[in-house]
Short mmCIF file of C-alpha atoms in Angstrom, two decimals:
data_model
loop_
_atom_site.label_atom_id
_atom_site.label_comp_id
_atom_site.label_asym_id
_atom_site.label_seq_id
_atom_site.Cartn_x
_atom_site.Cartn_y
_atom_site.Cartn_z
CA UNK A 26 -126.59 -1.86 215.07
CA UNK A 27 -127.03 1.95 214.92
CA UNK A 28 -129.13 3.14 212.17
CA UNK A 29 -129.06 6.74 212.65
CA UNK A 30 -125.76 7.56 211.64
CA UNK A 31 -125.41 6.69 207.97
CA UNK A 32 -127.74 8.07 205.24
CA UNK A 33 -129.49 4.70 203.98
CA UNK A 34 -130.97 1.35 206.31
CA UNK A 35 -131.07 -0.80 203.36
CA UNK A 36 -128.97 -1.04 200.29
CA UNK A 37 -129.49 -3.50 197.41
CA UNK A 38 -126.50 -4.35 195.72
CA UNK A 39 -127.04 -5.68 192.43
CA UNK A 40 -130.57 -4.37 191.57
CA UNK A 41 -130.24 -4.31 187.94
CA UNK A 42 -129.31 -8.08 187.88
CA UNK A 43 -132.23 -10.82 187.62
CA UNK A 44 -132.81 -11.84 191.28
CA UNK A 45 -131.86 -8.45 192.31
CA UNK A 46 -134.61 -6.50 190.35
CA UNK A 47 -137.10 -9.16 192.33
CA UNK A 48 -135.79 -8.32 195.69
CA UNK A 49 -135.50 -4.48 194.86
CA UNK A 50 -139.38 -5.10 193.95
CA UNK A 51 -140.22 -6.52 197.43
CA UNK A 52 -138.47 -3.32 199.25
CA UNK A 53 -140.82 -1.58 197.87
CA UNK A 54 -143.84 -3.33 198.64
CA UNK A 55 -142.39 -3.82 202.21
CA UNK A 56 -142.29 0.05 202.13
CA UNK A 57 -146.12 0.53 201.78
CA UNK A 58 -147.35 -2.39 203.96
CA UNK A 59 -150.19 -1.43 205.78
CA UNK A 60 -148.64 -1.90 209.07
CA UNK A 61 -145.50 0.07 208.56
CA UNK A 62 -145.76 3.02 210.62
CA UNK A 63 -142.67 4.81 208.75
CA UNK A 64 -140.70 4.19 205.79
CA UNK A 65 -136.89 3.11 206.05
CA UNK A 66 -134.46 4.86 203.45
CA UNK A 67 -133.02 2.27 200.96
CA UNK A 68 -130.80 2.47 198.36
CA UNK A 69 -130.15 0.40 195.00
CA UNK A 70 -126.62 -0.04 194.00
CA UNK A 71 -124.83 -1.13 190.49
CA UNK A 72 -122.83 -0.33 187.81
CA UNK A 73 -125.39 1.80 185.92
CA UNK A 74 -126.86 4.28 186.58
CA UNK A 75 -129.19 4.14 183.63
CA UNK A 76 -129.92 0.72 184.47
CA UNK A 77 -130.66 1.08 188.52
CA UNK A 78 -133.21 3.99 187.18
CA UNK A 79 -135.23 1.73 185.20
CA UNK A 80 -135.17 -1.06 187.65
CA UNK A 81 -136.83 1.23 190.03
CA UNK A 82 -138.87 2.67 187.21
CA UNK A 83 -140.04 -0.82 186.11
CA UNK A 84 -141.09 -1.41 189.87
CA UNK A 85 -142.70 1.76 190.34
CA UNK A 86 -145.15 0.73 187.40
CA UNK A 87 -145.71 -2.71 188.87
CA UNK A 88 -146.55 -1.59 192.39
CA UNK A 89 -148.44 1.47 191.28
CA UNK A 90 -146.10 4.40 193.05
CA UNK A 91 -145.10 6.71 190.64
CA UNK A 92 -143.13 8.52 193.02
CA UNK A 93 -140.54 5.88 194.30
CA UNK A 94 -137.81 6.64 191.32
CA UNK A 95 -137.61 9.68 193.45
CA UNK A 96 -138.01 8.34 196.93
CA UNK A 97 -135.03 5.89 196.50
CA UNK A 98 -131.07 6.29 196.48
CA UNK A 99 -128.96 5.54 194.29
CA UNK A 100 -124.96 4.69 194.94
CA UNK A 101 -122.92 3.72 191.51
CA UNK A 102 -120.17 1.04 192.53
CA UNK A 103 -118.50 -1.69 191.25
CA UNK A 104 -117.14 -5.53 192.51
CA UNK A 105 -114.08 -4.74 190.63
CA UNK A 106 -113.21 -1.44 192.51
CA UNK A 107 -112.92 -1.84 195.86
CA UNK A 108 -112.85 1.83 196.75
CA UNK A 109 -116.63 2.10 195.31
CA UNK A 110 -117.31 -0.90 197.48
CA UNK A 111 -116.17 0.91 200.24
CA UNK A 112 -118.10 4.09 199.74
CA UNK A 113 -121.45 1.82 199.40
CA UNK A 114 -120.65 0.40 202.51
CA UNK A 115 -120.13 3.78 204.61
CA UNK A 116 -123.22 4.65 203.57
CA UNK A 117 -125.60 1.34 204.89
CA UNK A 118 -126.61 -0.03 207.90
CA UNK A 119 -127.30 -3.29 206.03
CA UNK A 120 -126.62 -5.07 202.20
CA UNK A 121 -128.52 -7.14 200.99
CA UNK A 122 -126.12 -8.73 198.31
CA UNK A 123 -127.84 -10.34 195.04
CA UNK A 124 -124.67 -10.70 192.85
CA UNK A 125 -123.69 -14.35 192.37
CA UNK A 126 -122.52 -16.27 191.96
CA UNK A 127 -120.63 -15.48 195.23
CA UNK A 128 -117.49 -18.12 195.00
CA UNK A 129 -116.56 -15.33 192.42
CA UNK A 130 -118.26 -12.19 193.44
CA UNK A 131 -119.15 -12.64 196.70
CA UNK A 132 -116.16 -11.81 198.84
CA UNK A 133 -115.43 -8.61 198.04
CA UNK A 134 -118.38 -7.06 199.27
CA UNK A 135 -118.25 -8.99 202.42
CA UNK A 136 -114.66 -7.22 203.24
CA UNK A 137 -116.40 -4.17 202.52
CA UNK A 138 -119.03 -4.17 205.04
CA UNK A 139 -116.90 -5.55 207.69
CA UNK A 140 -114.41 -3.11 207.32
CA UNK A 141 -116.91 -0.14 207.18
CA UNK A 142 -118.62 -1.55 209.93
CA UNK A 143 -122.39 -2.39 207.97
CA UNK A 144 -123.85 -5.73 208.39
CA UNK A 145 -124.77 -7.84 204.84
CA UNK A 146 -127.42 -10.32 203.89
CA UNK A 147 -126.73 -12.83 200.95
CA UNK A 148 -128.80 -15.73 198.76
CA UNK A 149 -126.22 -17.78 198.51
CA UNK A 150 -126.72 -21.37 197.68
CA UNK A 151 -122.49 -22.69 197.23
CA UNK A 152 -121.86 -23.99 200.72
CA UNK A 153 -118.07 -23.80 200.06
CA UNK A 154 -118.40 -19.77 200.18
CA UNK A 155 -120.71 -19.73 202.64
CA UNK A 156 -117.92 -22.07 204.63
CA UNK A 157 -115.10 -20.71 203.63
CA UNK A 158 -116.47 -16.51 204.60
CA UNK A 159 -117.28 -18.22 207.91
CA UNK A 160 -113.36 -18.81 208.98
CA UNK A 161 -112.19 -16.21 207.50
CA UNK A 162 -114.22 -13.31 208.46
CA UNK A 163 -116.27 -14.72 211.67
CA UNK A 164 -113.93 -13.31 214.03
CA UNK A 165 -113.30 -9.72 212.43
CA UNK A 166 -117.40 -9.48 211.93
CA UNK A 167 -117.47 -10.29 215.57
CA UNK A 168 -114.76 -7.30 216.31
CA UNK A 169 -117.20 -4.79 214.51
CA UNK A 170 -120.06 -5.76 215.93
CA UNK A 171 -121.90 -6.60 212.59
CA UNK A 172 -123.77 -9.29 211.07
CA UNK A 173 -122.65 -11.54 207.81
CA UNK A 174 -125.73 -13.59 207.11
CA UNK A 175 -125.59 -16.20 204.21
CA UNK A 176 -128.24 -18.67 202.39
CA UNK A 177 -131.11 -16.00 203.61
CA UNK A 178 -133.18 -17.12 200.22
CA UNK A 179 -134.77 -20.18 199.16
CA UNK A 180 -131.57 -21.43 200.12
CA UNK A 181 -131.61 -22.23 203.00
CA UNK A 182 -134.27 -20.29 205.29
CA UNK A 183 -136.95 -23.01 204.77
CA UNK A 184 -134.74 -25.56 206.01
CA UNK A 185 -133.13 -23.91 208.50
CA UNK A 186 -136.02 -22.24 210.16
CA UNK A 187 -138.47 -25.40 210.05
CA UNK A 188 -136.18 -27.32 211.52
CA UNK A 189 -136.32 -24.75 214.38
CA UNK A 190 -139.77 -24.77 213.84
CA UNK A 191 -140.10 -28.23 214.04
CA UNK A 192 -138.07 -28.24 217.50
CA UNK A 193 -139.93 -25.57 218.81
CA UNK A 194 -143.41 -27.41 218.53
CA UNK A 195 -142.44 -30.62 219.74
CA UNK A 196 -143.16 -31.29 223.68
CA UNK A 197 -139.95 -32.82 224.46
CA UNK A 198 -136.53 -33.41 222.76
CA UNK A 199 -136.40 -33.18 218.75
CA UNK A 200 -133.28 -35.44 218.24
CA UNK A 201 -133.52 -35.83 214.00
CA UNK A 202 -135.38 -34.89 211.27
CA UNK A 203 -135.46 -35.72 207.42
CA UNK A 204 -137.14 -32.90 204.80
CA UNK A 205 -138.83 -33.31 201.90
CA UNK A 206 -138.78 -30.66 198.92
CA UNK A 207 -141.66 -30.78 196.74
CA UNK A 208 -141.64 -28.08 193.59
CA UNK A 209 -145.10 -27.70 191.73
CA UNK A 210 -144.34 -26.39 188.59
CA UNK A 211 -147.23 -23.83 186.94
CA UNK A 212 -149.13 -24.54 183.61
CA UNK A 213 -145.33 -23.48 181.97
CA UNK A 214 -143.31 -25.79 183.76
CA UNK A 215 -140.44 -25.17 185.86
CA UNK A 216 -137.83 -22.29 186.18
CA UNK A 217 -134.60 -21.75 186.75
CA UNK A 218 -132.46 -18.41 185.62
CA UNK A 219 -128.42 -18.80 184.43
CA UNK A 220 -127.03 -17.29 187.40
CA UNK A 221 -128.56 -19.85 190.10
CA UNK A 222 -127.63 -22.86 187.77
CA UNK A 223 -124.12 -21.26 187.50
CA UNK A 224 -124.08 -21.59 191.04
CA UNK A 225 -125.29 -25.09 191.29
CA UNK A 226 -122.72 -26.25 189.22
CA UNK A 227 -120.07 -24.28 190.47
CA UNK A 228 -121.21 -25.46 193.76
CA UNK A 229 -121.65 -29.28 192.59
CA UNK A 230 -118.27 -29.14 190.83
CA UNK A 231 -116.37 -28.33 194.40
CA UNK A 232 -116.81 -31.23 196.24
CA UNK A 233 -113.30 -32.16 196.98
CA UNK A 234 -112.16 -27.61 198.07
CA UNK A 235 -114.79 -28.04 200.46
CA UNK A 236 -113.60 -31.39 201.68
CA UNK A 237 -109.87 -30.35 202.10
CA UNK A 238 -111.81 -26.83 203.57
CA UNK A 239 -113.79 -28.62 206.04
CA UNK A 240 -110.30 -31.17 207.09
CA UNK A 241 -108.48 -28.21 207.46
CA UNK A 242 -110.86 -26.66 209.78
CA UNK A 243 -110.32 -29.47 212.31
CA UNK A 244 -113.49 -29.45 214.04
CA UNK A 245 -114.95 -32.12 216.38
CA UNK A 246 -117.86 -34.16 215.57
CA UNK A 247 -121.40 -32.55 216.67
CA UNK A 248 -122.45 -35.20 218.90
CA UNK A 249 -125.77 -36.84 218.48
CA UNK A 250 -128.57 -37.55 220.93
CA UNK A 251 -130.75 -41.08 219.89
CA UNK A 252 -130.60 -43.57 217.72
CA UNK A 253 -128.28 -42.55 214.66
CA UNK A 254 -130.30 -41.07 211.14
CA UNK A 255 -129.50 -43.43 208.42
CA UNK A 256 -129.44 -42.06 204.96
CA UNK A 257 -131.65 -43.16 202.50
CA UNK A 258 -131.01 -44.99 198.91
CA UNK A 259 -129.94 -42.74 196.19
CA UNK A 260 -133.49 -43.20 194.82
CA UNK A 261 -136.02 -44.28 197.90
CA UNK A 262 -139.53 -44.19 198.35
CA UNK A 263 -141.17 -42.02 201.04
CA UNK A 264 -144.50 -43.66 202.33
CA UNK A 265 -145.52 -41.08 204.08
CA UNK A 266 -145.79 -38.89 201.23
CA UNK A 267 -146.37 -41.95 198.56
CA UNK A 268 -143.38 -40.43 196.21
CA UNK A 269 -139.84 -41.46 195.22
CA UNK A 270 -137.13 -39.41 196.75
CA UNK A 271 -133.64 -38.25 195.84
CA UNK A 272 -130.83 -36.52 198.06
CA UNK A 273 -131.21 -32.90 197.73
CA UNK A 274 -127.46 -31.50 196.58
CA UNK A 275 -128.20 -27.46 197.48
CA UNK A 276 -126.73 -26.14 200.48
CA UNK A 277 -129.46 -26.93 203.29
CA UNK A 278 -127.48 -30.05 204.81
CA UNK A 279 -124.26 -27.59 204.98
CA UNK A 280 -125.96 -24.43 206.47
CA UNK A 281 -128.48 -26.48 208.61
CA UNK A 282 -125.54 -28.50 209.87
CA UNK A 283 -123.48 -25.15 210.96
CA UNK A 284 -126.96 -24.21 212.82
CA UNK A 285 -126.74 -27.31 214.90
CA UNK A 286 -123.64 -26.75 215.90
CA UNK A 287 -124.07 -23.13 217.19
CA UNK A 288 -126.96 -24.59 218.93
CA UNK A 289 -124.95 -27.39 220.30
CA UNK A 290 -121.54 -25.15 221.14
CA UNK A 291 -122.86 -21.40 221.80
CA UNK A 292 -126.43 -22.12 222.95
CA UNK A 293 -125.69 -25.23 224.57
CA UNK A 294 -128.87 -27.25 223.45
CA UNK A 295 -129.39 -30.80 222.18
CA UNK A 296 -128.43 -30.65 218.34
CA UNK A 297 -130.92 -32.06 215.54
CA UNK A 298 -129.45 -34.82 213.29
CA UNK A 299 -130.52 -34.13 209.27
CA UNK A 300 -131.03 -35.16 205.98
CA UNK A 301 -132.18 -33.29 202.48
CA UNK A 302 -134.40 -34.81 199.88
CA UNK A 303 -136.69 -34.16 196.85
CA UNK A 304 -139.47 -35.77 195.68
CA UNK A 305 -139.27 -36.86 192.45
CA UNK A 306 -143.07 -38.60 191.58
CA UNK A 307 -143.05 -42.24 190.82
CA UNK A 308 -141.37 -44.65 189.28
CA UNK A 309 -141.73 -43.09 185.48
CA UNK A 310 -140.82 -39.53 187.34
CA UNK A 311 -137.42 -41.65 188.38
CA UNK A 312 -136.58 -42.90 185.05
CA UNK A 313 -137.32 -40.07 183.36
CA UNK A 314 -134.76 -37.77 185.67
CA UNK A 315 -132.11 -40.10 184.73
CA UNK A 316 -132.25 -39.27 181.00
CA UNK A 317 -133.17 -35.40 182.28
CA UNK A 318 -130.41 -35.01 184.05
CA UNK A 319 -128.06 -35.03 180.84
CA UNK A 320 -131.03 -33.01 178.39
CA UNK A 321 -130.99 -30.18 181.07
CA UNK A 322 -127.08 -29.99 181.70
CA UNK A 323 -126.72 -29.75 177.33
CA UNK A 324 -130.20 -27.37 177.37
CA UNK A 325 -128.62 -24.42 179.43
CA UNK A 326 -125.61 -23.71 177.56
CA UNK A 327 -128.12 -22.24 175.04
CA UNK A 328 -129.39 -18.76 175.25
CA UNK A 329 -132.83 -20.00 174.33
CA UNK A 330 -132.81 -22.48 176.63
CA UNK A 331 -132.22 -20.64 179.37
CA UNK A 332 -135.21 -17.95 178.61
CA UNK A 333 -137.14 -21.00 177.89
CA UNK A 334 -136.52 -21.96 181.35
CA UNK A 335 -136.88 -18.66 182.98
CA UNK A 336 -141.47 -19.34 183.87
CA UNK A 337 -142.69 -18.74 187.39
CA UNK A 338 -146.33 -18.53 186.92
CA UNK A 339 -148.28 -20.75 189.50
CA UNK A 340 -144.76 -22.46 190.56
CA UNK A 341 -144.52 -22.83 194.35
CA UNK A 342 -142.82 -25.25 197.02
CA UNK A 343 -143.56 -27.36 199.93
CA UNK A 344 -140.89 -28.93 202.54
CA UNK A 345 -142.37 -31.46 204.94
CA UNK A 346 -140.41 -32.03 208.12
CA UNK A 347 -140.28 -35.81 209.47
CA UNK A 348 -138.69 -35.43 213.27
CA UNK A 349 -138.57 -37.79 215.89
CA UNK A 350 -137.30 -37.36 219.34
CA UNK A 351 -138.29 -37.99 223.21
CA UNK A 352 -140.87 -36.76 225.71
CA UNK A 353 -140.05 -34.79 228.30
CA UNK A 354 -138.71 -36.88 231.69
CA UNK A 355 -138.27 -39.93 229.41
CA UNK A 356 -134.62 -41.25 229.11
CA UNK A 357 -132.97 -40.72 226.41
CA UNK A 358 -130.30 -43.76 227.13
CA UNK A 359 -132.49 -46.76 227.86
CA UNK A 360 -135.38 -45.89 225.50
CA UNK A 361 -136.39 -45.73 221.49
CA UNK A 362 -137.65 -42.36 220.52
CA UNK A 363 -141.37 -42.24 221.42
CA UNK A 364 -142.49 -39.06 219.57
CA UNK A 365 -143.56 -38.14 215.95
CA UNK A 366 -143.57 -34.88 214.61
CA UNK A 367 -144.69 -33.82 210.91
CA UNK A 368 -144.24 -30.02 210.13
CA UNK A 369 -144.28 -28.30 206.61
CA UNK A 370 -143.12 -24.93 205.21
CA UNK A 371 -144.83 -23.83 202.05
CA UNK A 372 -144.13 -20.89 199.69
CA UNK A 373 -145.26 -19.70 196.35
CA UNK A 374 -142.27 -19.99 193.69
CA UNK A 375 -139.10 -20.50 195.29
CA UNK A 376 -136.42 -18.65 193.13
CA UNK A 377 -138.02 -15.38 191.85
CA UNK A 378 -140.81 -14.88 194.95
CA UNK A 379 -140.22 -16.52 197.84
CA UNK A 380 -135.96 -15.83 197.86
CA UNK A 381 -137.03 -12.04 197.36
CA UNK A 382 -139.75 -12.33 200.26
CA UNK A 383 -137.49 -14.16 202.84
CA UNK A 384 -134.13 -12.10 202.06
CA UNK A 385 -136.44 -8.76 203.06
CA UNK A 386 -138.01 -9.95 205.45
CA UNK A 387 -134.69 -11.39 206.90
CA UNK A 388 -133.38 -7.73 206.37
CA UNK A 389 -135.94 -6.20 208.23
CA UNK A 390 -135.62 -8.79 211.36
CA UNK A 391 -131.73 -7.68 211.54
CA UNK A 392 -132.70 -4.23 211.35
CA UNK A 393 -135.86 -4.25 213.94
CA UNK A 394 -135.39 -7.74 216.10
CA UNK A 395 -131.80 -6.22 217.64
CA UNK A 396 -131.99 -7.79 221.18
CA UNK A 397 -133.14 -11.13 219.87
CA UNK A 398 -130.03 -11.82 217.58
CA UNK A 399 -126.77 -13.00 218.96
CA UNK A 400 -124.87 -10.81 221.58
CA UNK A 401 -121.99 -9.83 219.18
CA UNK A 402 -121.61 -9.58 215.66
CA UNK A 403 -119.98 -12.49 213.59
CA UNK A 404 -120.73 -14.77 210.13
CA UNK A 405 -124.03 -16.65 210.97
CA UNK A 406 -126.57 -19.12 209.15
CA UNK A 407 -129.95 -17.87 209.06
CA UNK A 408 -131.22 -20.35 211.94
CA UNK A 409 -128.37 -19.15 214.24
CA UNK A 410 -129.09 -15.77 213.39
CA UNK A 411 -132.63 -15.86 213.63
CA UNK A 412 -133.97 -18.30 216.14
CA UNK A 413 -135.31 -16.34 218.66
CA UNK A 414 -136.62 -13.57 216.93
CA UNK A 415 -139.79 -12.89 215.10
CA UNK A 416 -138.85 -13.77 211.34
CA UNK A 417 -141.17 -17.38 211.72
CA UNK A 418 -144.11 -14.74 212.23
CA UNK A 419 -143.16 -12.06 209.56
CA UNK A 420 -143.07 -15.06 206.99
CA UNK A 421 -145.69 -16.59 207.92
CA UNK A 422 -147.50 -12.85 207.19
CA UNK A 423 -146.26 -12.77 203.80
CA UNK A 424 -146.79 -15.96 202.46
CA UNK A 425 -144.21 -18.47 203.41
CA UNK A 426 -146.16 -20.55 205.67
CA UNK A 427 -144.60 -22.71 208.83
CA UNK A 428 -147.35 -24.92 210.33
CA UNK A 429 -148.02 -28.24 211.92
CA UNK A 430 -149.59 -31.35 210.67
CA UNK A 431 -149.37 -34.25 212.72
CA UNK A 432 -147.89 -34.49 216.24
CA UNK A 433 -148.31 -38.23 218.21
CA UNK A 434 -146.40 -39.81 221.05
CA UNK A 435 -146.17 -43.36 220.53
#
């Protein structure tokens, strides 16, 4: 990926939008960290130009720079005019695309930087986009020699790259894993903005397009290497961590999935069976989700519900990593998996903090990490993208945390 050439590394598309002010936010910061030799030029991008301005004047007061308004580009463009799209495009080595939700916005700028030859980032959570951009735009990425990159947020780096994580720490063969997503809510509860519940619904509601998506792609089965991972009740109870559990419905299972099978069919390694959960507290947590579930669903189609719901303070996440697999020399065939692995990722709030803080640094891996990423361009999940270059460490640096906690053979 050549950077000289065009005008601007980074461009953030979207900046005047919720999660896109965040991530604008955390360019910045990246900008002045202590071991950046030189500064990268960046860009915002939007519909207003009034708007972009006070995004960057808003961040310039929060980070104490009074000169970044001025130190930062701005490109006026629009998802409904391609042409604009296009001229954004020309101009970046990389996008980092915050406009969702993506089954409806998301597209568009994706043609763009193919066909203009810059690589894109996106936080997308709705594994039928992420799916669907993957046929149709894997092989013409490829051509161009640039980089699609979905779920590069919350969703789904912390799953992704732990399981990787996981693998990489275990002495021997990881064969499966199950994660565990714990959210602590601060002293004001919980958060969650309109767009990302848009997108969970949206997501939720298209089950049966990314069935006939996934039937139509006609791919074989990833094989499997042990004994088979059996999923879990609807509602199950996790000794390990002494909480009930639920399946987790975001798009980790579908993006982690993908991973394993690049693993399995480009990298030819064993592949990592997987399952998603969340804890959900004990027994009164269980009951009371049941009733929640219905409250929150009527609660959001309310303006005031939705600001009500917009609190961050002192939220953060954990995701503990149960694997299992085989030491090294011992056969796989004849034997019962004979090692234990527990790994964790943890992160301060997950929408608003650590999605802004793993999309950047994600950028800036793309951007500096060239020789570690795969040979040729293409559509990729964050753990195919990423596994063999630095962005473990650079997280770990800024707050999202991979480490071990137990290892035994048995």
């Amino acid at each position: 990926m050549a950077t000289e050439q065009r005008p601007f590394h980074l461009v953030v598309f979207g900046a005047s939008g919720f999660t896109g002010q965040f991530v604008t936010e955390e360019v910045a910061r990246e900008q002045v960290a202590p071991e950046r030799s030189a500064r990268l030029p960046w860009a915002v991008a939007g519909r207003s130009r009034e708007k972009l301005q006070r995004v960057l004047e808003r961040a310039a007061l929060k980070l104490g720079r009074p000169t970044l308004s001025s130190e930062v580009g701005i490109i006026i463009c629009d998802i409904t005019n391609p042409a604009s799209l296009d001229e954004m495009a020309k101009q970046a080595t990389l996008v980092l695309n915050c406009v969702g939700p993506y089954r409806f916005y998301g597209e568009p700028i994706v043609k763009a930087c193919i066909e203009n030859g810059a690589s894109c980032i996106d936080i997308c959570g709705e594994p039928e986009f992420l799916e669907l951009m993957y046929w149709k735009y894997h092989e013409k990425a490829a051509e161009k020699g640039v980089y699609i990159i979905g779920s590069s947020g919350f969703d789904s780096i912390p799953a992704d790259l732990g399981i990787i994580y996981t693998r990489n720490k275990m002495n021997g063969t990881l064969t499966s894993v199950e994660s565990f997503l714990t959210i602590h809510s601060g002293p004001e509860g919980l958060c969650i903005h309109d767009g990302t519940w848009k997108s969970a619904v949206y997501g939720f509601g298209s089950q049966s397009s990314l069935k006939k998506l996934r039937s139509a792609s006609n791919l074989k089965p990833v094989p499997f290497v042990g004994p088979k991972l059996k999923k879990r009740w609807p509602v199950s109870y996790c000794r390990e961590l002494n909480t009930y559990s639920i399946p987790f419905l975001g798009s980790d299972m579908s993006v982690v999935r993908r991973t394993q099978r690049y693993m399995h069919e480009v990298l030819e390694e064993s592949p990592v069976q997987y399952a998603a959960y969340v804890t959900v507290g004990g027994i009164t947590s269980v009951i009371k989700l049941m009733f929640a579930g219905l409250f929150f669903l009527f609660f959001v189609r309310f303006g005031i519900g939705r600001q009500l719901l917009i609190k961050m303070d002192g939220s953060s996440f954990t995701m503990t990593f149960f694997g299992q697999g085989y030491s090294r020399g011992l056969s796989i065939d004849k034997n019962k998996p004979n090692i234990k692995i527990c790994t964790q990722v943890k992160g301060p709030e997950a929408g608003y903090v650590a999605t802004p803080i793993a999309m950047v640094q994600a950028a800036l891996t793309l951007l500096n990490d060239v020789s570690d990423l795969p040979k040729a361009g293409g559509v990729f999940t964050p753990g195919a993208a990423f596994s063999r270059t630095k962005l473990i460490d650079r997280l770990n640096q800024r707050g999202i945390e991979f480490s071990v906690i137990s290892s035994s053979e048995v």
